[in-house]
Coordinates of C-alpha atoms in Angstrom, one line a residue:
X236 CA -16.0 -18.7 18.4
X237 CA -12.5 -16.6 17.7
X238 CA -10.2 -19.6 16.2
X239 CA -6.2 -19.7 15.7
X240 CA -7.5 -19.7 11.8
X241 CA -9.2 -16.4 12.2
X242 CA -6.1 -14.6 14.2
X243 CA -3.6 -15.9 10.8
X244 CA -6.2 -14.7 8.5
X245 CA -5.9 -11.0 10.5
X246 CA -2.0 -11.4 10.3
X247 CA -1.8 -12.1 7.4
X248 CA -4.0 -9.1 6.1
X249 CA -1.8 -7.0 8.2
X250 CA 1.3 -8.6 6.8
X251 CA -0.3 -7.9 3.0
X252 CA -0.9 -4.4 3.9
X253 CA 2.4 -4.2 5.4
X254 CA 4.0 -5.4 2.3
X255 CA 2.1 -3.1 0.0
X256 CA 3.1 -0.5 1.6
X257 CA 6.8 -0.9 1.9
X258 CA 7.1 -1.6 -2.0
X259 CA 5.8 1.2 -3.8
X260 CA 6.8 4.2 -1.3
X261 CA 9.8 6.1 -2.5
X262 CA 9.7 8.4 1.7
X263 CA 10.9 6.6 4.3
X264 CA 7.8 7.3 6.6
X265 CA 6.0 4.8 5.0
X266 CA 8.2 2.2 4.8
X267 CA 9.0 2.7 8.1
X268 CA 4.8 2.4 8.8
X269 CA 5.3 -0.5 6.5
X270 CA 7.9 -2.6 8.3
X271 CA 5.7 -1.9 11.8
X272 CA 2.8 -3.2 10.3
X273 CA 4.9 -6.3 9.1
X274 CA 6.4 -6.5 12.9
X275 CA 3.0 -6.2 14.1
X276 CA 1.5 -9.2 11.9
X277 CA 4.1 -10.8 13.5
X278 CA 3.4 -10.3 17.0
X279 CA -0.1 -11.3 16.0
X280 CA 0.8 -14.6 14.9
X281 CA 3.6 -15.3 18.2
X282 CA 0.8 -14.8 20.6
X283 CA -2.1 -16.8 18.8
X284 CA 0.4 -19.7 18.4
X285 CA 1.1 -19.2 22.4
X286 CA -1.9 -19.1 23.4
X287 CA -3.7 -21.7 21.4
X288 CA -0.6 -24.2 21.7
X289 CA 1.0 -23.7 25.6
X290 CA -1.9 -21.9 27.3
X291 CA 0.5 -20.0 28.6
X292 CA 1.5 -16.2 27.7
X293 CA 4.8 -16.2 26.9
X294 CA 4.1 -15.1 23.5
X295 CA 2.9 -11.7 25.4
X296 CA 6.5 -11.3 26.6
X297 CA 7.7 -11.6 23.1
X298 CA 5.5 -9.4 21.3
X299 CA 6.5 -6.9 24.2
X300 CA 10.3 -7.1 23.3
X301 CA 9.1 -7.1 19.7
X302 CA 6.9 -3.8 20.2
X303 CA 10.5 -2.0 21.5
X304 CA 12.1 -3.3 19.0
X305 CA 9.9 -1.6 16.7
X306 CA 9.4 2.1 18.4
X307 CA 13.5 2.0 18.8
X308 CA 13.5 1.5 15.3
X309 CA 11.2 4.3 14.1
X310 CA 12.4 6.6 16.0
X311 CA 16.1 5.9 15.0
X312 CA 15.2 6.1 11.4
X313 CA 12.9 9.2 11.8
X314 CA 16.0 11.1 13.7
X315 CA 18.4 10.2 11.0
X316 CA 16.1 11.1 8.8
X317 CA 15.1 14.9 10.0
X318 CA 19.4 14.7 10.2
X319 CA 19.2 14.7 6.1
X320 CA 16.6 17.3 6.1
X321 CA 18.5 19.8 8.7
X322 CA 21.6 18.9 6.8
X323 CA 19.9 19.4 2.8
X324 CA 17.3 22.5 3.7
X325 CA 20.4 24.6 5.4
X326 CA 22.3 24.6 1.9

C-alpha cells in the first residue's frame, strides 16, 4: 500500500533533483527546468498532505494554481530571454 511516507520520499527526490539542477547551470533553461521541478515537489507534497489529512481535494485546486504559476513563469523568462538573444545576435 502507497503511504503519505512514500509520496515525501518522491518529493523530496524531485526537490533534490530540482536543487541540483538550479546550482551548477550557468543558462537559464535549466534553472528555469530546475525551479519547475522544485514547484512540482511541491505540489506533490500539498496534495499528499490533502489527501491523507482532510480526505478532501483541495490540495488539487492548489497544485492547479501552482501548475499556472509555473508555465506563466517559464514562459515569461523564456520570452525575456530570446529578447537578449534577438537584442545580442543583431549586433
Amino acid at each position: 500500500e502507497v503511504g503519505l511516507n512514500h509520496y515525501m520520499i518522491l518529493s523530496a527526490l524531485v526537490f533534490s533533483l530540482g536543487v541540483l539542477s538550479m546550482v551548477p547551470k550557468r543558462h537559464a533553461i535549466g534553472i528555469l527546468i530546475g525551479v519547475d521541478l522544485a514547484l512540482n515537489a511541491a505540489n506533490i507534497n500539498i496534495v499528499a498532505f490533502s489527501r491523507y489529512q482532510t480526505g478532501a481535494g483541495d490540495g488539487h485546486i492548489v497544485a492547479v494554481f501552482i501548475i499556472l504559476l509555473a508555465a506563466a513563469e517559464a514562459a515569461i523568462g523564456i520570452a525575456i530571454f530570446m529578447n537578449f538573444y534577438n537584442t545580442l545576435a543583431t549586433r
